[in-house]
Amino acid sequence: MSGLYKILFIVFTEILRVLVTSRFADLFLERPDKQYKRFIAYIVSVCITSLEYYFFNVTWLNLLSTLLGLFIIAFPYVGKIKKKIQFVLYVLAISCVLDIGAYVLLSSTLDYENYSESASILSLFFLLVVQLIARRVLIKNKDEELSDAHWWQYIITLVICIAASLIVIMDHSLSQLSLSVVAGSFLIINLIIGYLFEDLIKTKQNEYENLMLKEQARAYEKELLMQQENSDAMKAFRHDIKHHLTQMAALNEEGKTEQLDKYIHEFADSLEEIVPISFTGNIGVDGVLNFMLQKAKDKGIKVNSRIVIPEELEISVFDMNIILGNLLENAIEANEGVMEPRIDFLMKYAKESLFLEISNTHANSIVMNKDEMVSSKSNKNMHGYGVRNVKKVLTKYEHTIDFEDTGDVFSVHIMMKL
């Protein structure tokens, strides 16, 4: 191996190793606010390990330089020193095992004598596979991870590239330079695919956050509209109360008891129109329930509600609006075309848990696919977000959610640990 080719190969493999290692660091530690610190640490790490391998390439020095390089990579990240030590030892141990495995595979299994460079590339492939598996196991927020289908596609692509690299390595007619270029290209392609997948996840997260902001604005709009309607009703009531009292007093003086009794009943019925359906004192719950359940009544839907909750709940108004607003809106829409529409609403708090049950009659068939509701609407791509948004919010809490369909009544049961 010529001097120029040797240094280029060492620098190339060390850059790839740092890129894969940085993906490990993201699992254990938090990235610093100033990203340039990471890049400086990466450059310093590559320089130290590359110079050591080029000038010395002694086993114990290789191990020491790798250890130092890992500490340099971890230094700018945010995290306790114990966490950084854990990351360094974890990656070092895995790298050593994979290096040994790659050398044994090429020297013994494939009877390949000149395996030093090829083993370096192969061990990087193995390290990337381990990183993907570790990410799958250790990542806290599963919403920041690939779907099962995409993850397996990525793994299969990586395995195919490893197999192709082994086939190329076994071809003794190729030079070391050609082997390195081909195997290295396969590895770079997989790293690019990994970063593209991560960008795809971030894009999907941004789309969801925008959708949630729209839902939040819609929920607040509902609450403000309900408050405005109640305010207008109270103003009208205060304006007319004097006239009502005067009329009732006149009927009483004239002894027209039957007319008075009828007038009192009409007056009581008018009071029901402005009395809130929910008045628990919890602003988040009362706002969305009064709006949605009144909307149901206005559509001729019979509403039976039972609400027993404290004024203060350990759940944000935003989350409550998303859960109740979407589920009740689905229940109202499902009652279209029903001869005797009905919604039964139960909400109670006990033993630090919030229990929610919404049952509604429905006319259209409801399709369930792996505990997921399939929209019966013509444009399925534009619908179905309601339940998905509810499930997304529920992931913040320890919870259970179950759906039940008895044929003409559909029910949602939710338990949230607060």
XYZ file of C-alpha atoms in Angstrom:
418
model
C 0.000 0.000 0.000
C 1.497 3.337 -1.061
C 1.861 6.131 1.454
C -0.737 8.398 -0.175
C -3.278 5.625 -0.602
C -2.699 4.500 2.980
C -3.341 7.910 4.535
C -6.378 8.504 2.297
C -7.854 5.131 3.253
C -7.244 5.708 6.976
C -8.773 9.200 6.907
C -11.728 7.933 4.855
C -12.518 5.063 7.246
C -12.051 7.271 10.323
C -14.456 9.886 8.951
C -17.044 7.161 8.338
C -16.426 5.748 11.812
C -16.976 9.173 13.391
C -20.226 9.620 11.445
C -21.558 6.277 12.678
C -20.290 6.963 16.206
C -22.046 10.329 16.253
C -25.314 8.489 15.674
C -24.566 6.471 18.801
C -23.865 9.690 20.700
C -27.318 11.005 19.779
C -28.838 8.010 21.603
C -27.000 8.624 24.880
C -26.490 12.390 24.960
C -28.117 15.641 23.852
C -26.618 17.651 21.037
C -25.110 21.017 22.023
C -26.838 24.230 20.981
C -23.760 25.350 19.067
C -23.284 22.673 16.425
C -19.842 23.892 15.390
C -18.444 22.406 18.626
C -19.457 18.953 17.436
C -17.790 19.398 14.067
C -14.565 20.610 15.689
C -14.627 17.567 17.990
C -15.170 15.274 14.999
C -12.224 16.797 13.099
C -9.902 16.525 16.120
C -10.956 12.899 16.694
C -10.316 11.978 13.038
C -6.890 13.644 13.106
C -5.741 11.893 16.310
C -6.833 8.390 15.300
C -5.657 8.760 11.683
C -2.164 9.953 12.660
C -1.771 7.157 15.185
C -2.837 4.476 12.688
C -0.590 5.884 9.971
C 2.605 6.306 11.983
C 2.332 3.554 14.622
C -0.581 1.113 14.149
C 0.217 -0.699 17.393
C -2.640 -2.581 19.076
C -2.501 -0.900 22.462
C -1.979 2.528 20.895
C -4.878 1.897 18.530
C -7.089 1.156 21.510
C -5.842 4.237 23.379
C -6.331 6.564 20.401
C -9.824 5.187 19.795
C -10.682 5.730 23.472
C -9.363 9.291 23.324
C -11.213 9.938 20.061
C -14.508 8.782 21.601
C -14.040 11.071 24.602
C -13.366 13.988 22.255
C -16.576 13.200 20.333
C -18.578 13.056 23.584
C -17.049 16.224 25.075
C -19.260 18.892 23.381
C -22.474 16.936 23.949
C -24.793 17.842 26.829
C -24.944 15.211 29.564
C -23.474 14.057 32.842
C -19.926 12.717 32.843
C -21.231 9.274 33.870
C -23.433 9.221 30.799
C -20.510 10.194 28.577
C -18.315 7.469 30.084
C -21.121 4.980 29.493
C -21.329 6.045 25.852
C -17.534 5.795 25.338
C -17.203 2.346 26.913
C -20.304 1.075 25.127
C -19.065 2.093 21.671
C -15.478 1.011 22.390
C -16.559 -2.460 23.495
C -18.826 -2.928 20.492
C -16.153 -1.648 18.077
C -13.560 -4.061 19.449
C -15.906 -7.032 19.173
C -16.942 -6.092 15.639
C -13.334 -5.523 14.510
C -12.364 -8.955 15.802
C -15.420 -10.500 14.164
C -14.649 -8.892 10.812
C -11.016 -10.078 10.865
C -12.004 -13.599 11.875
C -14.671 -13.730 9.155
C -12.306 -12.637 6.393
C -9.235 -14.578 7.495
C -10.828 -17.853 8.544
C -14.256 -18.271 7.009
C -13.430 -16.817 3.603
C -9.742 -17.815 3.680
C -8.776 -14.295 2.665
C -5.167 -13.520 3.490
C -4.876 -9.787 2.867
C -7.903 -8.720 4.900
C -6.757 -5.635 6.860
C -8.419 -2.919 4.753
C -11.481 -4.963 3.852
C -12.062 -5.821 7.509
C -12.010 -2.138 8.414
C -14.846 -1.438 5.982
C -16.753 -4.562 7.005
C -16.531 -3.697 10.714
C -18.040 -0.274 9.914
C -20.961 -2.015 8.211
C -21.495 -4.119 11.321
C -21.227 -1.028 13.540
C -23.954 0.691 11.504
C -26.228 -2.355 11.897
C -25.696 -2.358 15.673
C -26.370 1.394 15.783
C -29.708 0.920 13.999
C -30.734 -1.844 16.393
C -29.604 0.162 19.442
C -31.564 3.176 18.210
C -34.643 1.018 17.824
C -34.315 -0.273 21.388
C -33.078 2.798 23.270
C -34.868 5.710 21.628
C -37.347 7.276 24.056
C -39.731 8.935 21.650
C -40.981 6.281 19.238
C -42.561 8.991 17.132
C -39.035 10.025 16.127
C -38.356 6.548 14.743
C -38.945 4.893 11.402
C -42.030 2.783 10.917
C -41.499 -0.989 11.111
C -41.780 -1.344 7.331
C -39.210 1.384 6.591
C -36.866 0.156 9.314
C -36.834 -3.383 7.943
C -36.328 -2.060 4.414
C -33.291 -0.136 5.619
C -31.893 -3.177 7.445
C -32.414 -5.411 4.391
C -30.687 -2.825 2.175
C -27.751 -2.771 4.564
C -27.526 -6.573 4.678
C -27.579 -6.723 0.868
C -24.732 -4.208 0.730
C -22.731 -6.263 3.233
C -23.275 -9.402 1.173
C -22.286 -7.557 -2.030
C -19.146 -6.225 -0.324
C -18.173 -9.747 0.776
C -18.610 -11.005 -2.790
C -16.390 -8.211 -4.075
C -13.791 -8.889 -1.385
C -13.682 -12.573 -2.342
C -12.766 -11.578 -5.904
C -8.959 -11.822 -5.683
C -8.538 -10.305 -9.130
C -9.487 -6.847 -7.821
C -6.915 -4.534 -6.292
C -7.134 -3.303 -2.721
C -7.971 0.156 -4.042
C -10.915 -1.187 -6.068
C -12.145 -3.228 -3.111
C -11.972 -0.245 -0.813
C -13.776 2.042 -3.271
C -16.618 -0.422 -3.891
C -17.144 -1.426 -0.254
C -16.718 2.157 0.924
C -19.280 3.354 -1.625
C -21.804 0.830 -0.330
C -21.265 2.115 3.194
C -21.598 5.776 2.176
C -24.844 4.977 0.333
C -26.298 3.439 3.473
C -25.243 6.398 5.600
C -26.910 8.741 3.108
C -30.072 6.619 3.211
C -30.018 6.856 7.015
C -29.775 10.634 6.967
C -32.508 10.848 4.316
C -34.789 8.745 6.514
C -34.074 11.040 9.463
C -34.955 14.080 7.336
C -38.165 12.316 6.330
C -39.046 11.753 9.998
C -38.377 15.412 10.826
C -40.549 16.490 7.896
C -43.394 14.284 9.112
C -42.983 15.656 12.636
C -43.182 19.221 11.328
C -46.327 18.338 9.383
C -47.867 16.853 12.515
C -46.905 19.866 14.629
C -48.540 22.163 12.067
C -51.646 19.985 12.145
C -51.700 20.108 15.952
C -51.386 23.897 15.877
C -54.388 24.040 13.566
C -56.268 21.743 15.949
C -55.282 23.958 18.863
C -56.512 27.080 17.082
C -59.750 25.324 16.182
C -60.241 24.185 19.798
C -59.677 27.680 21.173
C -62.016 29.087 18.513
C -64.705 26.679 19.693
C -64.199 27.685 23.308
C -64.334 31.406 22.523
C -67.449 30.915 20.392
C -69.155 29.039 23.223
C -68.235 31.732 25.721
C -69.537 34.402 23.326
C -72.818 32.521 22.861
C -73.251 32.142 26.624
C -72.443 35.818 27.133
C -74.983 36.886 24.501
C -77.602 34.605 26.052
C -76.967 36.042 29.523
C -77.222 39.612 28.209
C -80.543 38.814 26.546
C -81.745 37.105 29.713
C -80.861 40.090 31.916
C -82.587 42.394 29.436
C -85.817 40.381 29.479
C -85.936 39.264 33.138
C -87.704 42.442 34.281
C -90.429 41.977 31.704
C -90.873 38.323 32.682
C -91.200 39.152 36.381
C -93.664 41.955 35.643
C -95.803 39.635 33.535
C -95.791 36.880 36.171
C -96.717 39.383 38.901
C -99.640 40.656 36.800
C -100.940 37.139 36.176
C -100.675 36.381 39.875
C -102.626 39.528 40.855
C -105.343 38.705 38.351
C -105.582 35.180 39.742
C -104.836 33.535 36.409
C -103.068 30.580 37.959
C -103.201 28.310 34.904
C -101.694 30.961 32.666
C -99.118 31.735 35.358
C -98.198 28.070 35.649
C -97.795 27.831 31.848
C -95.723 31.000 31.763
C -93.444 29.711 34.547
C -92.840 26.461 32.630
C -92.013 28.388 29.457
C -89.669 30.576 31.475
C -87.966 27.485 32.970
C -87.519 25.997 29.490
C -85.860 29.200 28.309
C -83.482 29.029 31.281
C -82.311 25.566 30.202
C -81.095 27.048 26.932
C -78.576 29.273 28.695
C -77.596 26.940 31.550
C -74.268 25.271 30.686
C -74.338 21.517 30.172
C -71.052 21.196 32.046
C -70.171 23.483 34.950
C -67.451 21.583 36.776
C -65.283 24.678 37.169
C -62.601 23.120 34.975
C -62.250 25.655 32.146
C -60.733 23.221 29.661
C -63.470 20.627 30.116
C -66.420 23.016 30.435
C -65.437 25.033 27.376
C -65.248 22.167 24.890
C -68.125 20.142 26.417
C -70.546 23.044 26.476
C -69.765 23.807 22.858
C -69.791 20.249 21.480
C -72.720 18.860 23.487
C -74.826 21.946 22.772
C -73.965 21.471 19.095
C -75.234 17.889 19.392
C -78.493 19.060 20.984
C -78.968 21.672 18.278
C -78.790 18.847 15.727
C -81.564 16.995 17.537
C -79.279 14.484 19.223
C -80.323 13.344 22.684
C -77.411 13.860 25.077
C -76.994 12.005 28.363
C -73.995 13.260 30.294
C -72.475 12.475 33.659
C -69.392 14.433 34.669
C -67.668 14.023 38.036
C -64.241 15.643 37.995
C -62.356 18.149 40.190
C -61.761 21.722 39.084
C -58.045 21.037 38.685
C -56.728 18.186 36.554
C -53.121 17.381 35.649
C -53.829 17.699 31.950
C -53.411 20.710 29.699
C -56.389 22.556 28.230
C -54.898 21.931 24.795
C -54.765 18.150 25.281
C -58.294 18.102 26.706
C -59.610 20.065 23.723
C -57.980 17.647 21.283
C -59.330 14.530 23.037
C -62.886 15.680 23.763
C -63.291 17.843 20.671
C -62.309 15.158 18.171
C -64.174 12.288 19.830
C -67.389 14.280 20.263
C -67.179 15.638 16.736
C -66.888 12.062 15.454
C -69.869 11.057 17.602
C -71.984 13.926 16.239
C -71.077 13.133 12.631
C -71.807 9.429 13.173
C -75.392 10.266 14.205
C -76.247 11.685 10.794
C -79.108 9.693 9.316
C -79.998 7.965 12.610
C -83.724 7.857 13.430
C -83.228 8.319 17.184
C -79.742 9.819 17.575
C -78.135 9.636 20.996
C -74.814 10.376 22.662
C -73.984 9.053 26.135
C -71.074 10.845 27.766
C -69.376 9.738 30.981
C -66.353 11.427 32.516
C -65.132 10.790 36.038
C -61.966 11.058 38.081
C -60.996 8.456 40.676
C -57.755 7.141 42.149
C -55.591 9.591 40.157
C -57.131 8.326 36.910
C -59.475 9.973 34.443
C -62.116 7.717 32.931
C -63.852 8.734 29.727
C -66.614 6.890 27.875
C -68.426 8.167 24.794
C -71.150 6.083 23.168
C -73.137 7.101 20.127
C -75.628 5.624 17.749
C -74.544 5.387 14.122
C -75.984 4.550 10.735
C -72.891 3.839 8.644
C -70.743 0.761 9.149
C -67.523 1.199 11.122
C -64.473 -0.721 9.918
C -61.712 -1.639 12.381
C -58.241 -2.594 11.188
C -55.767 -3.618 13.904
C -57.483 -1.435 16.518
C -57.505 1.458 14.045
C -60.721 3.018 12.783
C -60.940 3.150 8.992
C -62.828 6.191 7.750
C -66.063 5.473 5.911
C -65.884 8.859 4.185
C -65.241 9.017 0.449
C -61.891 10.850 0.744
C -60.042 8.756 3.305
C -56.813 10.742 2.906
C -58.531 13.887 4.178
C -60.229 12.221 7.147
C -59.296 9.949 10.024
C -57.034 12.523 11.667
C -59.396 12.867 14.646
C -58.715 9.521 16.309
C -55.061 9.642 15.267
C -54.673 13.030 16.954
C -56.376 11.704 20.081
C -54.003 8.731 20.187
C -51.056 11.053 19.637
C -52.029 13.161 22.659
C -52.672 10.073 24.788
C -49.076 8.897 24.272
C -48.065 11.650 26.723
C -49.868 9.781 29.498
C -50.087 6.254 30.828
C -53.353 5.183 29.245
C -55.594 2.582 27.664
C -58.036 3.164 24.793
C -60.579 0.651 23.525
C -63.234 0.745 20.810
C -66.452 -1.265 20.868
C -69.163 -1.581 18.223
C -72.382 -3.448 19.039
C -73.891 -2.884 15.608
C -75.884 0.290 16.185
C -73.892 1.827 19.048
C -70.188 2.663 18.905
C -68.250 3.304 22.126
C -64.835 4.657 23.022
C -63.364 3.825 26.438
C -60.317 5.731 27.698
C -58.436 5.534 30.986
C -55.657 8.048 31.656
C -53.306 7.978 34.619
C -52.782 11.600 35.737
